[in-house]
Amino acid sequence: MSKSTQKSKIDRTGDRFELTRGSHARETAEDYVEAIARLIEEKGTCRGVDLAKLFQVTQVTVSKTLSRLQSEGLVDYEPYGPISLTKSGATMASYARERHEVVLEFLRSIGVSEEIAQVDAEGIEHHVSPETLEAFRTIARRKGTC
Amino acid sequence: MSKSTQKSKIDRTGDRFELTRGSHARETAEDYVEAIARLIEEKGTCRGVDLAKLFQVTQVTVSKTLSRLQSEGLVDYEPYGPISLTKSGATMASYARERHEVVLEFLRSIGVSEEIAQVDAEGIEHHVSPETLEAFRTIARRKGTC
DNA sequence: TGACAAGTTTAGCGTAGGCTAAGTTTGCGT
DNA sequence: ACGCAAACTTAGCCTACGCTAAACTTGTCA
Ligand SMILES: [Mn+2]
Ligand SMILES: [Mn+2]
Ligand SMILES: [Mn+2]
Ligand SMILES: [Mn+2]
């Protein structure tokens, strides 16, 4: 033993490339919990059909994704029932929403048109670290100025 | 006929949510061609093992992805041979690289630390429209000023 | 009460991108 | 020449997220 880790697997020292599988699943989770929170807030309830319309995918896709998110402890629902967030899901939703809003406000503040800002924010939000988010906040705050 | 599109499928009017499957495949393609271009430029040749080290995945994953990219006409290589870019792949690489550099420079210019900027740029680059990129360029240009 | 429509799930399929294990090819040094 | 190590591929498995077709549940209304 102590022949050091034979076969060594992978050295993840300083990798700026995240493993895409895990990354993409996290992005999906963030979009879902954010949408669920908003739907519940805006129309009192959230159903699979609402998410399917919003994300432009079939209800089947939504159903399968929700079941994954439930198994991960983010959402809660019974078959054929309305969808709610767990405490952990609600926490993720609130962070996701805050980040989304900051990114969107930031894009508007640097003169990106509304439609484009909406689309870009939807993607960028998932790749913004706390440090970058803070820098975005600062810029958005002095919108127009300078 | 003309009963309007029965079953209607999906109305993709104004969707800011891209279909994730296609999106992620495009992001992977962008990272690969950009990396291949850089490796060829910097060390004269590009092999699967280089990409595996860079992306921190196994050579098996690289091999399968390269075969997909070849079938899409972006890269060219023979079994056990070095990897090159097609014209189309080189074009994509040059756009990807320009975008990557602008995003990175922009993040630096608003005070994000080097390491964080590197990581965030790697993700953000894939979600920046031409309009947003232009806004980033403008901000990066007046780095320090204001 | 029952029929119907809308919503949801299940079954089965495809692609993309991860992995390990095992075999193949290639280049190099002795 | 040969052997060996590194590089690469193939086989087979997994998860995530798309889809269609088909079955099931639920609420509503005649
Ligand atoms: Mn969002
Ligand atoms: Mn999003
Ligand atoms: Mn890049
Ligand atoms: Mn990237």
mmCIF file of C-alpha atoms (C1' of nucleotides) and ligand atoms in Angstrom:
data_model
loop_
_atom_site.group_PDB
_atom_site.id
_atom_site.type_symbol
_atom_site.label_atom_id
_atom_site.label_comp_id
_atom_site.label_asym_id
_atom_site.label_seq_id
_atom_site.Cartn_x
_atom_site.Cartn_y
_atom_site.Cartn_z
ATOM 1 C CA MET A 1 0.000 0.000 0.000
ATOM 2 C CA SER A 2 0.928 3.641 -0.036
ATOM 3 C CA LYS A 3 2.057 3.209 -3.606
ATOM 4 C CA SER A 4 0.226 6.498 -3.949
ATOM 5 C CA THR A 5 -3.132 6.349 -5.647
ATOM 6 C CA GLN A 6 -2.501 3.832 -8.418
ATOM 7 C CA LYS A 7 -4.132 4.653 -11.745
ATOM 8 C CA SER A 8 -4.496 8.117 -10.160
ATOM 9 C CA LYS A 9 -7.904 8.754 -11.733
ATOM 10 C CA ILE A 10 -8.160 12.411 -12.528
ATOM 11 C CA ASP A 11 -6.337 15.356 -11.088
ATOM 12 C CA ARG A 12 -8.933 18.055 -10.575
ATOM 13 C CA THR A 13 -6.394 20.672 -9.593
ATOM 14 C CA GLY A 14 -7.566 24.078 -10.633
ATOM 15 C CA ASP A 15 -10.032 22.965 -13.217
ATOM 16 C CA ARG A 16 -12.132 25.684 -14.689
ATOM 17 C CA PHE A 17 -14.064 23.111 -16.660
ATOM 18 C CA GLU A 18 -16.869 21.704 -14.592
ATOM 19 C CA LEU A 19 -18.096 18.224 -15.385
ATOM 20 C CA THR A 20 -20.925 18.966 -17.770
ATOM 21 C CA ARG A 21 -23.277 16.215 -16.654
ATOM 22 C CA GLY A 22 -23.549 17.467 -13.101
ATOM 23 C CA SER A 23 -23.526 21.097 -14.196
ATOM 24 C CA HIS A 24 -26.420 20.810 -16.529
ATOM 25 C CA ALA A 25 -28.520 18.927 -14.030
ATOM 26 C CA ARG A 26 -27.891 21.714 -11.522
ATOM 27 C CA GLU A 27 -28.911 24.371 -14.036
ATOM 28 C CA THR A 28 -32.140 22.538 -14.724
ATOM 29 C CA ALA A 29 -32.841 22.283 -10.990
ATOM 30 C CA GLU A 30 -32.257 26.016 -10.562
ATOM 31 C CA ASP A 31 -34.629 26.913 -13.379
ATOM 32 C CA TYR A 32 -37.314 24.572 -12.085
ATOM 33 C CA VAL A 33 -37.322 25.669 -8.463
ATOM 34 C CA GLU A 34 -37.232 29.308 -9.495
ATOM 35 C CA ALA A 35 -40.197 28.784 -11.814
ATOM 36 C CA ILE A 36 -42.147 26.785 -9.246
ATOM 37 C CA ALA A 37 -41.680 29.492 -6.617
ATOM 38 C CA ARG A 38 -42.824 32.170 -9.037
ATOM 39 C CA LEU A 39 -45.866 30.228 -10.222
ATOM 40 C CA ILE A 40 -47.021 29.494 -6.695
ATOM 41 C CA GLU A 41 -46.566 33.124 -5.803
ATOM 42 C CA GLU A 42 -48.319 34.432 -8.885
ATOM 43 C CA LYS A 43 -51.203 32.031 -9.350
ATOM 44 C CA GLY A 44 -51.407 30.267 -6.051
ATOM 45 C CA THR A 45 -50.468 26.859 -7.375
ATOM 46 C CA CYS A 46 -48.057 25.100 -9.685
ATOM 47 C CA ARG A 47 -48.878 22.172 -11.948
ATOM 48 C CA GLY A 48 -46.790 20.245 -14.419
ATOM 49 C CA VAL A 49 -48.627 21.769 -17.327
ATOM 50 C CA ASP A 50 -47.510 25.247 -16.269
ATOM 51 C CA LEU A 51 -43.884 24.219 -16.292
ATOM 52 C CA ALA A 52 -44.277 22.480 -19.638
ATOM 53 C CA LYS A 53 -45.667 25.681 -21.174
ATOM 54 C CA LEU A 54 -42.984 27.818 -19.604
ATOM 55 C CA PHE A 55 -40.023 25.679 -20.609
ATOM 56 C CA GLN A 56 -41.506 24.652 -23.951
ATOM 57 C CA VAL A 57 -41.092 20.963 -23.386
ATOM 58 C CA THR A 58 -43.649 18.174 -23.137
ATOM 59 C CA GLN A 59 -45.390 17.283 -19.911
ATOM 60 C CA VAL A 60 -43.602 13.973 -20.010
ATOM 61 C CA THR A 61 -40.252 15.681 -19.732
ATOM 62 C CA VAL A 62 -41.528 17.810 -16.868
ATOM 63 C CA SER A 63 -42.900 14.766 -15.074
ATOM 64 C CA LYS A 64 -39.602 12.942 -15.228
ATOM 65 C CA THR A 65 -37.570 15.956 -14.171
ATOM 66 C CA LEU A 66 -39.894 16.617 -11.226
ATOM 67 C CA SER A 67 -39.473 13.076 -10.080
ATOM 68 C CA ARG A 68 -35.707 13.525 -10.131
ATOM 69 C CA LEU A 69 -35.972 16.789 -8.195
ATOM 70 C CA GLN A 70 -38.232 15.145 -5.647
ATOM 71 C CA SER A 71 -35.726 12.352 -5.143
ATOM 72 C CA GLU A 72 -33.124 15.043 -4.560
ATOM 73 C CA GLY A 73 -35.291 16.649 -1.918
ATOM 74 C CA LEU A 74 -36.014 19.893 -3.753
ATOM 75 C CA VAL A 75 -39.695 19.557 -4.604
ATOM 76 C CA ASP A 76 -42.627 17.724 -3.115
ATOM 77 C CA TYR A 77 -45.861 16.455 -4.673
ATOM 78 C CA GLU A 78 -48.083 13.418 -4.906
ATOM 79 C CA PRO A 79 -49.112 11.763 -8.155
ATOM 80 C CA TYR A 80 -51.587 13.987 -9.977
ATOM 81 C CA GLY A 81 -51.163 16.605 -7.299
ATOM 82 C CA PRO A 82 -49.877 20.185 -7.272
ATOM 83 C CA ILE A 83 -46.169 20.843 -6.915
ATOM 84 C CA SER A 84 -44.548 22.527 -3.938
ATOM 85 C CA LEU A 85 -41.006 23.251 -2.825
ATOM 86 C CA THR A 86 -39.263 21.731 0.160
ATOM 87 C CA LYS A 87 -37.380 24.009 2.493
ATOM 88 C CA SER A 88 -34.200 23.181 0.594
ATOM 89 C CA GLY A 89 -35.944 23.846 -2.728
ATOM 90 C CA ALA A 90 -37.282 27.164 -1.494
ATOM 91 C CA THR A 91 -33.828 28.221 -0.415
ATOM 92 C CA MET A 92 -32.369 27.337 -3.780
ATOM 93 C CA ALA A 93 -35.237 29.181 -5.468
ATOM 94 C CA SER A 94 -34.621 32.349 -3.566
ATOM 95 C CA TYR A 95 -30.917 32.367 -4.398
ATOM 96 C CA ALA A 96 -31.666 31.554 -8.030
ATOM 97 C CA ARG A 97 -34.187 34.333 -8.266
ATOM 98 C CA GLU A 98 -31.959 36.920 -6.680
ATOM 99 C CA ARG A 99 -29.147 35.984 -9.021
ATOM 100 C CA HIS A 100 -31.446 36.033 -12.018
ATOM 101 C CA GLU A 101 -32.718 39.487 -11.161
ATOM 102 C CA VAL A 102 -29.262 40.905 -10.578
ATOM 103 C CA VAL A 103 -27.983 39.537 -13.881
ATOM 104 C CA LEU A 104 -31.015 40.850 -15.747
ATOM 105 C CA GLU A 105 -30.795 44.298 -14.162
ATOM 106 C CA PHE A 106 -27.092 44.364 -14.905
ATOM 107 C CA LEU A 107 -27.621 43.574 -18.586
ATOM 108 C CA ARG A 108 -30.280 46.258 -18.877
ATOM 109 C CA SER A 109 -28.008 48.731 -17.144
ATOM 110 C CA ILE A 110 -25.264 48.308 -19.715
ATOM 111 C CA GLY A 111 -27.722 48.956 -22.527
ATOM 112 C CA VAL A 112 -28.677 45.485 -23.724
ATOM 113 C CA SER A 113 -32.183 45.474 -25.193
ATOM 114 C CA GLU A 114 -34.956 43.962 -23.116
ATOM 115 C CA GLU A 115 -35.563 40.829 -25.205
ATOM 116 C CA ILE A 116 -31.908 39.950 -25.541
ATOM 117 C CA ALA A 117 -31.295 40.684 -21.879
ATOM 118 C CA GLN A 118 -34.048 38.218 -20.932
ATOM 119 C CA VAL A 119 -32.557 35.443 -23.044
ATOM 120 C CA ASP A 120 -28.926 36.024 -22.045
ATOM 121 C CA ALA A 121 -29.786 36.338 -18.359
ATOM 122 C CA GLU A 122 -31.485 32.954 -18.478
ATOM 123 C CA GLY A 123 -28.203 31.335 -19.440
ATOM 124 C CA ILE A 124 -25.646 33.557 -17.738
ATOM 125 C CA GLU A 125 -27.289 33.337 -14.315
ATOM 126 C CA HIS A 126 -26.066 29.773 -13.861
ATOM 127 C CA HIS A 127 -22.411 30.669 -14.315
ATOM 128 C CA VAL A 128 -22.043 33.716 -12.123
ATOM 129 C CA SER A 129 -20.034 33.282 -8.926
ATOM 130 C CA PRO A 130 -20.828 35.342 -5.821
ATOM 131 C CA GLU A 131 -17.866 37.577 -6.576
ATOM 132 C CA THR A 132 -18.998 38.317 -10.118
ATOM 133 C CA LEU A 133 -22.560 38.802 -8.934
ATOM 134 C CA GLU A 134 -21.402 41.459 -6.504
ATOM 135 C CA ALA A 135 -19.564 43.251 -9.293
ATOM 136 C CA PHE A 136 -22.725 43.119 -11.416
ATOM 137 C CA ARG A 137 -24.724 44.596 -8.528
ATOM 138 C CA THR A 138 -22.339 47.476 -8.246
ATOM 139 C CA ILE A 139 -22.533 48.287 -11.929
ATOM 140 C CA ALA A 140 -26.303 47.981 -12.046
ATOM 141 C CA ARG A 141 -26.592 50.329 -9.061
ATOM 142 C CA ARG A 142 -24.913 53.143 -10.928
ATOM 143 C CA LYS A 143 -27.104 52.592 -13.960
ATOM 144 C CA GLY A 144 -27.005 55.591 -16.277
ATOM 145 C CA THR A 145 -24.424 57.339 -14.176
ATOM 146 C CA CYS A 146 -21.007 57.418 -15.794
ATOM 147 C CA MET B 1 -56.647 19.692 -43.963
ATOM 148 C CA SER B 2 -56.220 23.241 -42.728
ATOM 149 C CA LYS B 3 -57.714 22.198 -39.418
ATOM 150 C CA SER B 4 -54.760 24.173 -38.145
ATOM 151 C CA THR B 5 -51.911 22.135 -36.822
ATOM 152 C CA GLN B 6 -53.724 19.407 -34.930
ATOM 153 C CA LYS B 7 -52.091 18.357 -31.686
ATOM 154 C CA SER B 8 -50.249 21.665 -32.135
ATOM 155 C CA LYS B 9 -46.959 20.356 -30.725
ATOM 156 C CA ILE B 10 -45.231 23.193 -29.027
ATOM 157 C CA ASP B 11 -45.519 26.931 -29.502
ATOM 158 C CA ARG B 12 -41.996 28.256 -29.424
ATOM 159 C CA THR B 13 -43.094 31.872 -29.491
ATOM 160 C CA GLY B 14 -40.630 34.036 -27.660
ATOM 161 C CA ASP B 15 -39.027 31.324 -25.662
ATOM 162 C CA ARG B 16 -36.068 32.390 -23.640
ATOM 163 C CA PHE B 17 -35.519 28.810 -22.572
ATOM 164 C CA GLU B 18 -33.427 26.953 -25.086
ATOM 165 C CA LEU B 19 -33.822 23.213 -25.347
ATOM 166 C CA THR B 20 -31.125 21.997 -23.038
ATOM 167 C CA ARG B 21 -30.076 18.942 -25.005
ATOM 168 C CA GLY B 22 -29.122 20.895 -28.111
ATOM 169 C CA SER B 23 -27.686 23.735 -26.074
ATOM 170 C CA HIS B 24 -25.310 21.634 -24.121
ATOM 171 C CA ALA B 25 -24.084 19.817 -27.186
ATOM 172 C CA ARG B 26 -23.324 23.183 -28.791
ATOM 173 C CA GLU B 27 -21.431 24.358 -25.716
ATOM 174 C CA THR B 28 -19.338 21.215 -25.753
ATOM 175 C CA ALA B 29 -18.574 21.714 -29.432
ATOM 176 C CA GLU B 30 -17.500 25.293 -28.794
ATOM 177 C CA ASP B 31 -15.147 24.303 -25.983
ATOM 178 C CA TYR B 32 -13.643 21.485 -28.021
ATOM 179 C CA VAL B 33 -12.933 23.411 -31.199
ATOM 180 C CA GLU B 34 -11.543 26.314 -29.216
ATOM 181 C CA ALA B 35 -9.237 23.973 -27.303
ATOM 182 C CA ILE B 36 -8.157 22.118 -30.428
ATOM 183 C CA ALA B 37 -7.265 25.366 -32.183
ATOM 184 C CA ARG B 38 -5.266 26.537 -29.208
ATOM 185 C CA LEU B 39 -3.402 23.254 -28.771
ATOM 186 C CA ILE B 40 -2.453 23.097 -32.430
ATOM 187 C CA GLU B 41 -1.285 26.662 -32.267
ATOM 188 C CA GLU B 42 0.672 26.214 -29.051
ATOM 189 C CA LYS B 43 2.229 22.794 -29.416
ATOM 190 C CA GLY B 44 1.870 22.061 -33.080
ATOM 191 C CA THR B 45 -0.496 19.170 -32.705
ATOM 192 C CA CYS B 46 -3.571 18.054 -30.817
ATOM 193 C CA ARG B 47 -4.207 14.555 -29.478
ATOM 194 C CA GLY B 48 -7.065 13.092 -27.512
ATOM 195 C CA VAL B 49 -4.951 12.829 -24.423
ATOM 196 C CA ASP B 50 -4.419 16.601 -24.420
ATOM 197 C CA LEU B 51 -8.141 17.239 -24.470
ATOM 198 C CA ALA B 52 -8.741 14.664 -21.759
ATOM 199 C CA LYS B 53 -6.234 16.404 -19.500
ATOM 200 C CA LEU B 54 -7.653 19.828 -20.251
ATOM 201 C CA PHE B 55 -11.294 18.965 -19.690
ATOM 202 C CA GLN B 56 -10.594 16.541 -16.858
ATOM 203 C CA VAL B 57 -12.498 13.683 -18.401
ATOM 204 C CA THR B 58 -11.345 10.257 -19.558
ATOM 205 C CA GLN B 59 -9.945 9.616 -23.022
ATOM 206 C CA VAL B 60 -13.000 7.501 -23.685
ATOM 207 C CA THR B 61 -15.251 10.492 -23.302
ATOM 208 C CA VAL B 62 -13.013 12.553 -25.532
ATOM 209 C CA SER B 63 -12.952 9.837 -28.159
ATOM 210 C CA LYS B 64 -16.732 9.621 -28.335
ATOM 211 C CA THR B 65 -17.202 13.364 -28.394
ATOM 212 C CA LEU B 66 -14.627 13.760 -31.171
ATOM 213 C CA SER B 67 -16.451 11.187 -33.208
ATOM 214 C CA ARG B 68 -19.658 13.177 -32.819
ATOM 215 C CA LEU B 69 -17.892 16.388 -33.797
ATOM 216 C CA GLN B 70 -16.389 14.704 -36.830
ATOM 217 C CA SER B 71 -19.804 13.485 -37.929
ATOM 218 C CA GLU B 72 -20.989 17.089 -37.613
ATOM 219 C CA GLY B 73 -18.158 18.262 -39.840
ATOM 220 C CA LEU B 74 -16.265 20.261 -37.241
ATOM 221 C CA VAL B 75 -13.148 18.176 -36.726
ATOM 222 C CA ASP B 76 -11.170 15.745 -38.807
ATOM 223 C CA TYR B 77 -8.901 12.859 -37.830
ATOM 224 C CA GLU B 78 -8.196 9.248 -38.546
ATOM 225 C CA PRO B 79 -8.159 6.497 -35.937
ATOM 226 C CA TYR B 80 -5.084 6.880 -33.749
ATOM 227 C CA GLY B 81 -4.214 10.030 -35.599
ATOM 228 C CA PRO B 82 -3.835 13.679 -34.594
ATOM 229 C CA ILE B 83 -6.899 15.922 -34.527
ATOM 230 C CA SER B 84 -7.454 18.851 -36.833
ATOM 231 C CA LEU B 85 -10.274 21.283 -37.492
ATOM 232 C CA THR B 86 -12.293 21.503 -40.660
ATOM 233 C CA LYS B 87 -12.901 24.915 -42.184
ATOM 234 C CA SER B 88 -16.223 25.042 -40.398
ATOM 235 C CA GLY B 89 -14.600 23.969 -37.139
ATOM 236 C CA ALA B 90 -11.891 26.603 -37.500
ATOM 237 C CA THR B 91 -14.505 29.274 -38.056
ATOM 238 C CA MET B 92 -16.398 28.218 -34.958
ATOM 239 C CA ALA B 93 -13.143 28.126 -33.009
ATOM 240 C CA SER B 94 -12.242 31.638 -33.955
ATOM 241 C CA TYR B 95 -15.627 32.996 -32.923
ATOM 242 C CA ALA B 96 -15.527 31.008 -29.692
ATOM 243 C CA ARG B 97 -12.089 32.277 -28.872
ATOM 244 C CA GLU B 98 -12.898 35.893 -29.557
ATOM 245 C CA ARG B 99 -16.003 35.626 -27.383
ATOM 246 C CA HIS B 100 -14.084 33.895 -24.635
ATOM 247 C CA GLU B 101 -11.438 36.571 -24.607
ATOM 248 C CA VAL B 102 -13.900 39.431 -24.574
ATOM 249 C CA VAL B 103 -15.852 37.899 -21.699
ATOM 250 C CA LEU B 104 -12.663 37.259 -19.732
ATOM 251 C CA GLU B 105 -11.314 40.746 -20.318
ATOM 252 C CA PHE B 106 -14.663 42.190 -19.356
ATOM 253 C CA LEU B 107 -14.751 40.288 -16.058
ATOM 254 C CA ARG B 108 -11.232 41.411 -15.230
ATOM 255 C CA SER B 109 -12.133 44.977 -16.099
ATOM 256 C CA ILE B 110 -14.949 45.082 -13.558
ATOM 257 C CA GLY B 111 -12.633 43.848 -10.835
ATOM 258 C CA VAL B 112 -13.301 40.130 -10.668
ATOM 259 C CA SER B 113 -10.218 38.228 -9.479
ATOM 260 C CA GLU B 114 -8.241 36.299 -12.047
ATOM 261 C CA GLU B 115 -9.130 32.775 -10.922
ATOM 262 C CA ILE B 116 -12.832 33.477 -10.589
ATOM 263 C CA ALA B 117 -12.845 35.344 -13.893
ATOM 264 C CA GLN B 118 -11.360 32.294 -15.614
ATOM 265 C CA VAL B 119 -14.006 29.963 -14.243
ATOM 266 C CA ASP B 120 -16.973 32.264 -14.831
ATOM 267 C CA ALA B 121 -15.840 33.165 -18.348
ATOM 268 C CA GLU B 122 -15.758 29.494 -19.248
ATOM 269 C CA GLY B 123 -19.475 29.210 -18.561
ATOM 270 C CA ILE B 124 -20.734 32.678 -19.441
ATOM 271 C CA GLU B 125 -19.120 32.716 -22.888
ATOM 272 C CA HIS B 126 -21.714 30.271 -24.208
ATOM 273 C CA HIS B 127 -24.660 32.477 -23.308
ATOM 274 C CA VAL B 128 -23.558 35.856 -24.581
ATOM 275 C CA SER B 129 -25.371 37.186 -27.640
ATOM 276 C CA PRO B 130 -23.597 39.459 -30.119
ATOM 277 C CA GLU B 131 -25.374 42.454 -28.631
ATOM 278 C CA THR B 132 -24.262 41.664 -25.091
ATOM 279 C CA LEU B 133 -20.757 40.885 -26.314
ATOM 280 C CA GLU B 134 -20.540 44.311 -27.874
ATOM 281 C CA ALA B 135 -21.617 45.912 -24.591
ATOM 282 C CA PHE B 136 -18.924 43.886 -22.791
ATOM 283 C CA ARG B 137 -16.331 45.087 -25.281
ATOM 284 C CA THR B 138 -17.246 48.683 -24.656
ATOM 285 C CA ILE B 139 -16.952 48.304 -20.911
ATOM 286 C CA ALA B 140 -13.676 46.407 -21.101
ATOM 287 C CA ARG B 141 -12.251 49.100 -23.376
ATOM 288 C CA ARG B 142 -12.677 51.771 -20.721
ATOM 289 C CA LYS B 143 -11.061 49.577 -18.097
ATOM 290 C CA GLY B 144 -9.932 51.569 -15.133
ATOM 291 C CA THR B 145 -11.476 54.740 -16.479
ATOM 292 C CA CYS B 146 -14.621 55.798 -14.663
ATOM 293 C "C1'" DT C 1 -74.451 9.454 -13.363
ATOM 294 C "C1'" DG C 2 -71.550 9.417 -16.860
ATOM 295 C "C1'" DA C 3 -69.047 11.209 -20.600
ATOM 296 C "C1'" DC C 4 -65.407 14.052 -21.795
ATOM 297 C "C1'" DA C 5 -61.410 16.921 -21.617
ATOM 298 C "C1'" DA C 6 -57.476 18.215 -19.385
ATOM 299 C "C1'" DG C 7 -53.743 16.817 -16.776
ATOM 300 C "C1'" DT C 8 -50.501 13.250 -15.528
ATOM 301 C "C1'" DT C 9 -47.959 9.102 -15.681
ATOM 302 C "C1'" DT C 10 -45.786 4.945 -17.839
ATOM 303 C "C1'" DA C 11 -43.486 2.578 -21.477
ATOM 304 C "C1'" DG C 12 -40.235 2.745 -24.754
ATOM 305 C "C1'" DC C 13 -36.963 5.114 -27.653
ATOM 306 C "C1'" DG C 14 -32.988 8.407 -28.938
ATOM 307 C "C1'" DT C 15 -28.837 11.444 -28.087
ATOM 308 C "C1'" DA C 16 -25.187 13.448 -25.250
ATOM 309 C "C1'" DG C 17 -21.800 12.848 -22.160
ATOM 310 C "C1'" DG C 18 -20.005 10.642 -18.079
ATOM 311 C "C1'" DC C 19 -17.581 6.115 -16.368
ATOM 312 C "C1'" DT C 20 -14.616 1.266 -16.053
ATOM 313 C "C1'" DA C 21 -12.666 -2.704 -18.157
ATOM 314 C "C1'" DA C 22 -10.488 -4.660 -21.783
ATOM 315 C "C1'" DG C 23 -8.432 -4.897 -26.275
ATOM 316 C "C1'" DT C 24 -5.717 -2.534 -30.234
ATOM 317 C "C1'" DT C 25 -2.289 0.438 -32.256
ATOM 318 C "C1'" DT C 26 1.864 3.025 -32.345
ATOM 319 C "C1'" DG C 27 6.217 4.731 -31.378
ATOM 320 C "C1'" DC C 28 10.474 4.089 -29.066
ATOM 321 C "C1'" DG C 29 14.380 2.289 -26.701
ATOM 322 C "C1'" DT C 30 17.269 -1.569 -25.987
ATOM 323 C "C1'" DA D 1 13.636 -7.420 -33.732
ATOM 324 C "C1'" DC D 2 11.128 -6.955 -29.770
ATOM 325 C "C1'" DG D 3 9.011 -5.400 -25.834
ATOM 326 C "C1'" DC D 4 6.685 -2.013 -23.439
ATOM 327 C "C1'" DA D 5 4.240 2.097 -22.325
ATOM 328 C "C1'" DA D 6 1.347 5.457 -23.886
ATOM 329 C "C1'" DA D 7 -2.457 6.547 -26.664
ATOM 330 C "C1'" DC D 8 -6.605 5.197 -28.541
ATOM 331 C "C1'" DT D 9 -10.812 2.510 -29.394
ATOM 332 C "C1'" DT D 10 -14.628 -0.739 -28.286
ATOM 333 C "C1'" DA D 11 -17.983 -2.739 -25.327
ATOM 334 C "C1'" DG D 12 -21.082 -2.052 -21.964
ATOM 335 C "C1'" DC D 13 -23.142 0.573 -18.303
ATOM 336 C "C1'" DC D 14 -25.265 4.890 -16.176
ATOM 337 C "C1'" DT D 15 -27.865 9.508 -15.770
ATOM 338 C "C1'" DA D 16 -30.203 13.520 -17.741
ATOM 339 C "C1'" DC D 17 -33.292 15.195 -20.751
ATOM 340 C "C1'" DG D 18 -35.630 15.255 -25.066
ATOM 341 C "C1'" DC D 19 -39.675 12.854 -27.751
ATOM 342 C "C1'" DT D 20 -44.383 9.955 -29.103
ATOM 343 C "C1'" DA D 21 -47.916 6.760 -27.968
ATOM 344 C "C1'" DA D 22 -50.876 5.045 -24.846
ATOM 345 C "C1'" DA D 23 -52.959 4.486 -20.401
ATOM 346 C "C1'" DC D 24 -54.707 6.463 -16.210
ATOM 347 C "C1'" DT D 25 -56.858 10.119 -12.957
ATOM 348 C "C1'" DT D 26 -59.660 13.935 -11.932
ATOM 349 C "C1'" DG D 27 -62.867 17.478 -12.197
ATOM 350 C "C1'" DT D 28 -66.750 19.299 -14.493
ATOM 351 C "C1'" DC D 29 -71.070 19.614 -16.668
ATOM 352 C "C1'" DA D 30 -75.107 17.989 -19.204
HETATM 353 MN MN MN E 1 -33.740 31.868 -13.899
HETATM 354 MN MN MN E 2 -31.852 29.844 -16.442
HETATM 355 MN MN MN E 3 -13.930 28.787 -24.063
HETATM 356 MN MN MN E 4 -16.620 27.210 -22.073
#
